[in-house]
Short mmCIF file of C-alpha atoms in Angstrom, two decimals:
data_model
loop_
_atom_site.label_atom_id
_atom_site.label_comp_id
_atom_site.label_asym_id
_atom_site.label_seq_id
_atom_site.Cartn_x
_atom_site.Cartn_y
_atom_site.Cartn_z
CA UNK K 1 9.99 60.34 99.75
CA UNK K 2 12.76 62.50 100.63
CA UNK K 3 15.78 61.34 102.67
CA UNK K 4 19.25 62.69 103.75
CA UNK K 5 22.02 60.68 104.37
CA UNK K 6 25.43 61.97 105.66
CA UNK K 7 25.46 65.68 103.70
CA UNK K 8 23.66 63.95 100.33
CA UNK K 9 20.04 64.56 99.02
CA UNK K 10 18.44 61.79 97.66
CA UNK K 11 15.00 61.89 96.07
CA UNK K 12 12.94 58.94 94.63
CA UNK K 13 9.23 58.63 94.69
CA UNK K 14 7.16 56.39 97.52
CA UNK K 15 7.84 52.69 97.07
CA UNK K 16 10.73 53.55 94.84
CA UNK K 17 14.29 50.98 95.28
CA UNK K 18 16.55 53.62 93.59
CA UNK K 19 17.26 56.79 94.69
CA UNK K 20 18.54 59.53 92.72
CA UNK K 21 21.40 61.80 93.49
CA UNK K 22 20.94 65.71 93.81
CA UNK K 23 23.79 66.52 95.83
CA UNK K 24 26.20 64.22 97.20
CA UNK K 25 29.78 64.66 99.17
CA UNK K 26 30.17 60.99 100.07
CA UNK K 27 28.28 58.10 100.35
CA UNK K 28 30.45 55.09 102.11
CA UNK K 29 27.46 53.98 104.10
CA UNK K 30 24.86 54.03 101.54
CA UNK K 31 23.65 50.04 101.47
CA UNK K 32 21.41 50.90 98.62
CA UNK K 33 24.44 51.21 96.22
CA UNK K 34 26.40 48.27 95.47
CA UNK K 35 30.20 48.47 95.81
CA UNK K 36 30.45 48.35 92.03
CA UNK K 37 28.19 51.33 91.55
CA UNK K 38 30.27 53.40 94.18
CA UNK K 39 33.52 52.54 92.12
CA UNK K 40 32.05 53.59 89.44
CA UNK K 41 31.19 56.95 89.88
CA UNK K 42 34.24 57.36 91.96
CA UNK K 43 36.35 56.30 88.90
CA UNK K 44 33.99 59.13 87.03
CA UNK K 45 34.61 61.36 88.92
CA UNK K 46 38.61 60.99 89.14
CA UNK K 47 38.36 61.12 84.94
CA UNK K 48 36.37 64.24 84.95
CA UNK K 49 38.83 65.72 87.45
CA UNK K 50 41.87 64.45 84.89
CA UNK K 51 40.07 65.50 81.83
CA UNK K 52 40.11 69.01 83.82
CA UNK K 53 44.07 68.94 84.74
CA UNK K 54 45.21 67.57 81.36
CA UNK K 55 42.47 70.69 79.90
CA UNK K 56 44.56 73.30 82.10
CA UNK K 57 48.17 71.85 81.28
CA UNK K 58 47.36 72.28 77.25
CA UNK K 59 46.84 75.75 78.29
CA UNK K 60 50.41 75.85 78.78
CA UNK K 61 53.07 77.39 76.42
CA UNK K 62 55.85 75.22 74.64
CA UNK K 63 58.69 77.43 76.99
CA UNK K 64 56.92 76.31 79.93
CA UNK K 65 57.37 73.07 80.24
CA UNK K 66 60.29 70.50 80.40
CA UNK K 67 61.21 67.24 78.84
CA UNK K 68 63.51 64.62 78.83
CA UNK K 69 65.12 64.74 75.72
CA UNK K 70 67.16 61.89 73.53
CA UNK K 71 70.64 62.54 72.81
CA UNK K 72 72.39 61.41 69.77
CA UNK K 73 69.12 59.06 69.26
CA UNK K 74 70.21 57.40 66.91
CA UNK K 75 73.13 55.77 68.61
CA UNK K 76 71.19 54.90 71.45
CA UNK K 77 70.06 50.78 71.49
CA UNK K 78 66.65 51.40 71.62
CA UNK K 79 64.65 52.16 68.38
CA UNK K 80 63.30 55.81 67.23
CA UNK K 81 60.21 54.41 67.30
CA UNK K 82 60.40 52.86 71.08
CA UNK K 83 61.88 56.13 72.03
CA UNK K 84 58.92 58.01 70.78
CA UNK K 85 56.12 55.58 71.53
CA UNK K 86 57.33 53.72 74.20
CA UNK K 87 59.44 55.80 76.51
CA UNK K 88 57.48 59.14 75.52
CA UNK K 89 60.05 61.07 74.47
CA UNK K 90 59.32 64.32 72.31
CA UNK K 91 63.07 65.60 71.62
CA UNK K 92 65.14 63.73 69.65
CA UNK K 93 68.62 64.63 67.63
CA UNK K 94 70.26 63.56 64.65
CA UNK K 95 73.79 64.00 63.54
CA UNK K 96 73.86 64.58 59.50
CA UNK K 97 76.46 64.47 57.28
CA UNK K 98 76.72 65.58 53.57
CA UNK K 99 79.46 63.31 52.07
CA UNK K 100 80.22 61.54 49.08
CA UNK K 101 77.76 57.81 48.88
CA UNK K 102 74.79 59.76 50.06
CA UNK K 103 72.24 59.30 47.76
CA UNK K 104 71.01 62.60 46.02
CA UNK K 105 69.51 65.13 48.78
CA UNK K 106 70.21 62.70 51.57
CA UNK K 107 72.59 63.16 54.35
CA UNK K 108 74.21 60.03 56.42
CA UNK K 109 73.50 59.92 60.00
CA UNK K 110 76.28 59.01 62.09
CA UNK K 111 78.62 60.62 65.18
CA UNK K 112 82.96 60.88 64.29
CA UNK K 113 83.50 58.31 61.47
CA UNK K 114 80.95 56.61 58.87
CA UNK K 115 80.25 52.91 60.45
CA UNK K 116 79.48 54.06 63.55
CA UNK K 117 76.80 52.55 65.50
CA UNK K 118 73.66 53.86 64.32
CA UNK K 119 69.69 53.13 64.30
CA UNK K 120 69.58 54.28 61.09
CA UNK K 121 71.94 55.07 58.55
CA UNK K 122 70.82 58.25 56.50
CA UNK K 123 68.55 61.10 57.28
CA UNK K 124 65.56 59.51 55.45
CA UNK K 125 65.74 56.33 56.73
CA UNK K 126 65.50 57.83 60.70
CA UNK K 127 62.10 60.24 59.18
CA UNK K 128 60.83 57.59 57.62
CA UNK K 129 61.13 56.29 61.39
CA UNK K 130 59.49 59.42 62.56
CA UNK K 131 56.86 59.64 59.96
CA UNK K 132 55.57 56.02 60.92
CA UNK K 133 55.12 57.00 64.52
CA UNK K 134 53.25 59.90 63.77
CA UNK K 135 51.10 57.83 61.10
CA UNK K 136 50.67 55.57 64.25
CA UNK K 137 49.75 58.90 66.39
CA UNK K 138 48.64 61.47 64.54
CA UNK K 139 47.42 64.01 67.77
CA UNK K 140 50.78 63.41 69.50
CA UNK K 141 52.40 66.04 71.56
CA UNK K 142 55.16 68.48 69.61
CA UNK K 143 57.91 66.59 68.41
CA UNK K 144 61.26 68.63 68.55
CA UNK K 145 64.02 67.22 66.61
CA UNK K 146 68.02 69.37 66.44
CA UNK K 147 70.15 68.77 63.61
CA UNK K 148 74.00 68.91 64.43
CA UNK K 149 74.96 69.65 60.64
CA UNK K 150 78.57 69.08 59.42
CA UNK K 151 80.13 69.70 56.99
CA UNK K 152 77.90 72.24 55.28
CA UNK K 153 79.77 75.07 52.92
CA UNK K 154 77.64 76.27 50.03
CA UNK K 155 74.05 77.47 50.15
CA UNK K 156 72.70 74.74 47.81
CA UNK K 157 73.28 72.15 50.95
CA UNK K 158 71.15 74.07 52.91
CA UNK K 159 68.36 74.47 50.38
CA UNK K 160 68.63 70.40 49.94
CA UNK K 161 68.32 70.15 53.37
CA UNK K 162 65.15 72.88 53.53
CA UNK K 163 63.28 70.76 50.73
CA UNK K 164 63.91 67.79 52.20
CA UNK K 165 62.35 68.60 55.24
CA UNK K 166 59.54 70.03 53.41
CA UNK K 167 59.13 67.03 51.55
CA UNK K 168 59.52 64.42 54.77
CA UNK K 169 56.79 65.80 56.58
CA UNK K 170 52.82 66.01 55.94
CA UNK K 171 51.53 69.57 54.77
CA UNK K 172 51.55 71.73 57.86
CA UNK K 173 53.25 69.74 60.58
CA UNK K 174 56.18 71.65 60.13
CA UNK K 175 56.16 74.48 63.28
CA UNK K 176 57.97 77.03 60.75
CA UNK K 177 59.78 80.45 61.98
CA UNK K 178 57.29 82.20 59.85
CA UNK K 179 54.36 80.90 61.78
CA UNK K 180 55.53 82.26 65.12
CA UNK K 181 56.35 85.65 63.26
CA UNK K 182 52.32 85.71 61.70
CA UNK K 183 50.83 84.78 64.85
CA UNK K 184 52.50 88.38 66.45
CA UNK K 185 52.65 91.08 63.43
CA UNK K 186 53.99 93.28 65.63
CA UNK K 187 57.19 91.71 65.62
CA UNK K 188 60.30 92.17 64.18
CA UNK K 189 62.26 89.63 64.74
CA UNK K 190 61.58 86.06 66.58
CA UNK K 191 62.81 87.04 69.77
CA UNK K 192 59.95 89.62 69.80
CA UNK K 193 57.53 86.97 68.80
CA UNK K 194 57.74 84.78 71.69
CA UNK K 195 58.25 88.07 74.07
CA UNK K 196 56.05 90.87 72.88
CA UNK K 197 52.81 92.07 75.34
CA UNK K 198 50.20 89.76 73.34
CA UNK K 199 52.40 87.35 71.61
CA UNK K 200 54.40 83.93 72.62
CA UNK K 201 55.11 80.82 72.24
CA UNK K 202 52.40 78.68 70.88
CA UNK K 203 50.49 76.60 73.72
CA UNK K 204 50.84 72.85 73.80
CA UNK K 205 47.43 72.45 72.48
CA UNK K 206 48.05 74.20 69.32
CA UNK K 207 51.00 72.13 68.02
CA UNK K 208 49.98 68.58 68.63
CA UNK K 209 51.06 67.02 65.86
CA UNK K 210 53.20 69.02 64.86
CA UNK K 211 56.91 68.98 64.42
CA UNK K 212 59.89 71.57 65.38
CA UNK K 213 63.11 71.45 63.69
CA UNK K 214 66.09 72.98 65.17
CA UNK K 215 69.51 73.72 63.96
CA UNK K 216 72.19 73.53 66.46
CA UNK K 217 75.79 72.21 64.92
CA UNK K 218 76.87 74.47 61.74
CA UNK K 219 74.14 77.39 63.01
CA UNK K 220 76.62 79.50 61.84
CA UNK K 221 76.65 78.59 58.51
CA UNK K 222 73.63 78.77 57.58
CA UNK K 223 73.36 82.63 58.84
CA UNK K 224 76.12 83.22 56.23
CA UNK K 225 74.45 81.13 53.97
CA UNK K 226 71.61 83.98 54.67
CA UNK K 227 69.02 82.54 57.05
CA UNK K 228 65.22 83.04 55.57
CA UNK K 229 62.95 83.86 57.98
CA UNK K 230 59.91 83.49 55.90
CA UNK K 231 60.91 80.23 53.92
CA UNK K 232 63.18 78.08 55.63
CA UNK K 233 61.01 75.41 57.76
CA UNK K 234 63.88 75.06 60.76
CA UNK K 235 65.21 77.09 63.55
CA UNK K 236 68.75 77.95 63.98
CA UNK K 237 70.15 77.49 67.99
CA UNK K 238 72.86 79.47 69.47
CA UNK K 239 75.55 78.56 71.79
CA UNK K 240 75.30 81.97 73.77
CA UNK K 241 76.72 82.00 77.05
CA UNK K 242 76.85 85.62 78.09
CA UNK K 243 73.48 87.54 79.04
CA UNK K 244 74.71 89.96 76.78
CA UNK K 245 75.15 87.56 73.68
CA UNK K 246 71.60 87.02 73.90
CA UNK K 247 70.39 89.82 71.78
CA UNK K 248 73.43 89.62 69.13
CA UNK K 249 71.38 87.34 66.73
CA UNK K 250 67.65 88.25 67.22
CA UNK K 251 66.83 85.78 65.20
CA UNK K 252 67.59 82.96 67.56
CA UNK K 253 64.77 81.57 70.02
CA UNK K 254 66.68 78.16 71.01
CA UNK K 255 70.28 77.77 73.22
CA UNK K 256 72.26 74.60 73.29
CA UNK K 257 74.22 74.41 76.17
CA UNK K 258 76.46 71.54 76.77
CA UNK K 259 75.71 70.04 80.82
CA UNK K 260 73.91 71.97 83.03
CA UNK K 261 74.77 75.55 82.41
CA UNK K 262 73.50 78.61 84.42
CA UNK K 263 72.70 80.33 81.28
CA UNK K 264 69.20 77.96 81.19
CA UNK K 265 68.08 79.92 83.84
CA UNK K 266 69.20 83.56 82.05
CA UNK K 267 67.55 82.16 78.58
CA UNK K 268 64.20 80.52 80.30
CA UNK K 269 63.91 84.06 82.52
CA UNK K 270 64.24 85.66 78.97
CA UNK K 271 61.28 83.81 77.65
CA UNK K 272 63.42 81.75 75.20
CA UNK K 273 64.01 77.60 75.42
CA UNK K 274 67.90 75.61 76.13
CA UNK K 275 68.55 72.59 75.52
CA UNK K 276 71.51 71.17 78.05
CA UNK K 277 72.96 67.95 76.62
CA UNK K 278 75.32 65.34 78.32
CA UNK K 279 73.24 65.04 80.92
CA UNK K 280 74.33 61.28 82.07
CA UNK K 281 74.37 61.47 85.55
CA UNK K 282 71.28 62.00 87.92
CA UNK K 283 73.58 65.19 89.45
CA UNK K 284 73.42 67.00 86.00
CA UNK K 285 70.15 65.53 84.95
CA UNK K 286 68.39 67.03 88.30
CA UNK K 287 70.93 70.24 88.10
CA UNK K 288 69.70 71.58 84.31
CA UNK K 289 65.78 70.68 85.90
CA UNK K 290 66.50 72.98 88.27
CA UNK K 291 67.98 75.65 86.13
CA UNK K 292 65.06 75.73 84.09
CA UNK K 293 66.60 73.94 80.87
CA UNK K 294 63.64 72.84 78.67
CA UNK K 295 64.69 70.06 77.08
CA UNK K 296 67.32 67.54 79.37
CA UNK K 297 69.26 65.73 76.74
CA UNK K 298 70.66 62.32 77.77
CA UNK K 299 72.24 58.92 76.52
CA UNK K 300 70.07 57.28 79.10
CA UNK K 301 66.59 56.80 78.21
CA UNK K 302 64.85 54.03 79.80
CA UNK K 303 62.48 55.09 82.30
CA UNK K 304 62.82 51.71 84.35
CA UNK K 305 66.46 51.98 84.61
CA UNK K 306 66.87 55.52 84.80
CA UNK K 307 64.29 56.86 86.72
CA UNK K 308 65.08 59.65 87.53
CA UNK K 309 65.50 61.21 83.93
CA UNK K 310 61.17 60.75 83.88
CA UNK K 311 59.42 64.09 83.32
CA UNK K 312 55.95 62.48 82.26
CA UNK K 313 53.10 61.89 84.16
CA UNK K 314 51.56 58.89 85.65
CA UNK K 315 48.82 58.94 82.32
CA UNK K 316 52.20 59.66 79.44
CA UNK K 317 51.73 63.08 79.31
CA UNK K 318 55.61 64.11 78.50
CA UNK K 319 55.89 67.44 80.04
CA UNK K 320 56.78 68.34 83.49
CA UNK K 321 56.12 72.45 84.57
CA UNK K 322 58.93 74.46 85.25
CA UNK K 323 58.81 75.50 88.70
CA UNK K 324 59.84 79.14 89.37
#
């Protein structure tokens, strides 16, 4: 027996209750098919036609998307871990400092004075923080954490720091400079890694799980503290304004700009990534989107309360694309 209904083919042999689909475009009037078996494939289809979108949007490189990023997180009232799991943040920022008390090759983590407020009170305490969530989820989306560093003076803080990252993170979940600069051998520099015909900046698929640590306060330190490309496991950010600033320090792939700053559209038109921080209102939140700053660094974090700081989508995914 052979029978079309409304645009579908269905085919099931003489005497048969069941048909079976061939080709179908709809079938609300079909009273062989309970409701149930309708929802079903409908739901099957809408997760095949997900699985295809999220598919395409891992195709995407780390500069093309943007985030909603955590500032100071560790003074914020919420937890590192709710910030990560919960609220689906993938930026976060520490504030270190290397002062007398620390214990050896640990740095408190506070704002101004010592005492302050804070989630957790030296820099191994908040990875350890860190560390548990990705435990928790191992295939998570990149992680980026910046480091506002002070005071930092001789080179052996800097190498502390270095091995302590090294040694707070699984083998390999560290996104190092050197990796970008091995994935492009033409390149000379890291600007030229993420910019050369050929090269760029790893796609979203690539670095799940992975971590990116970025320098931002006392940058310039550590360049006169000579900066290793091949060894150190962190980025350094700049605080270039000027177009023209941009290619001073080759070397430098992030900008931190404080609010929402014109120069995110100059650096994200450049193929690099800016963070804008003090984003607390939903004028400068929406402003730096617009600009085409990566990573929107706020105090407020709760999606429910705040939401218009959300750049995931309806299933978590974190990311929003930049529009052009």
């Amino acid at each position: 027996m052979r029978k079309v209904i409304k645009g579908c083919v269905l085919v099931a042999p003489e005497g048969a209750r069941t048909f079976r689909f061939t080709n179908f475009t709809k079938f609300t009037n079909l009273t062989s098919f309970t409701r149930l078996t309708k929802l079903t494939i409908l739901l099957a289809l809408s997760l095949l036609l997900s699985l295809a979108a999220g598919s395409d949007r891992e195709q995407l490189r780390y500069n093309q998307v943007q985030q909603k990023a955590s500032h100071n997180s560790y003074q914020r009232k919420e937890s590192i871990i709710t910030q990560l799991k919960d609220f689906r943040i993938r930026t976060i920022e520490f504030d270190i400092h290397k002062k007398a008390g620390a214990s050896e090759r640990d740095w408190w983590v506070y704002h101004n004075l010592k005492g302050d407020a804070t989630v957790c009170g030296t820099l191994s305490e908040c990875f350890a923080k860190v560390i548990e969530f990705h435990r928790a989820e191992p295939e998570h989306e990149v992680v980026t954490i910046f480091f506002d560093v002070e005071p930092l003076g001789v080179k052996a803080d800097k190498d502390d720091l270095n091995r302590m990252f090294i040694k707070s993170f699984p083998a390999g979940a560290i996104l190092k400079p050197w990796d970008l600069m091995a994935a492009c051998p033409s390149a000379t520099n890291l600007q030229e890694s993420v910019t050369r015909p050929g090269c760029g900046w790893p796609r979203l698929k690539d670095i799940r799980g992975k971590f990116i640590l970025v320098i931002t306060g006392g940058f310039k330190v550590f360049q006169d503290l000579n900066y290793d490309l091949k060894n150190d496991s962190f980025f350094l950010a700049s605080y270039a304004r000027a177009p023209e600033a941009i290619s001073l320090v080759p070397d430098q792939i992030f900008f931190n700009l404080a609010g929402p700053d014109a120069f995110a559209k100059t650096a994200q038109e450049a193929g690099f990534v800016s963070r804008c921080y003090w984003l607390n209102s939903r004028k400068d939140y929406e402003s730096a989107m617009k600009l085409g700053a990566n990573l929107l660094a706020t105090d407020n974090l709760d999606p429910k309360q705040f939401p218009w700081t959300v750049t995931a989508a309806d299933d978590g995914w974190p990311f929003s694309v930049i529009k052009r």
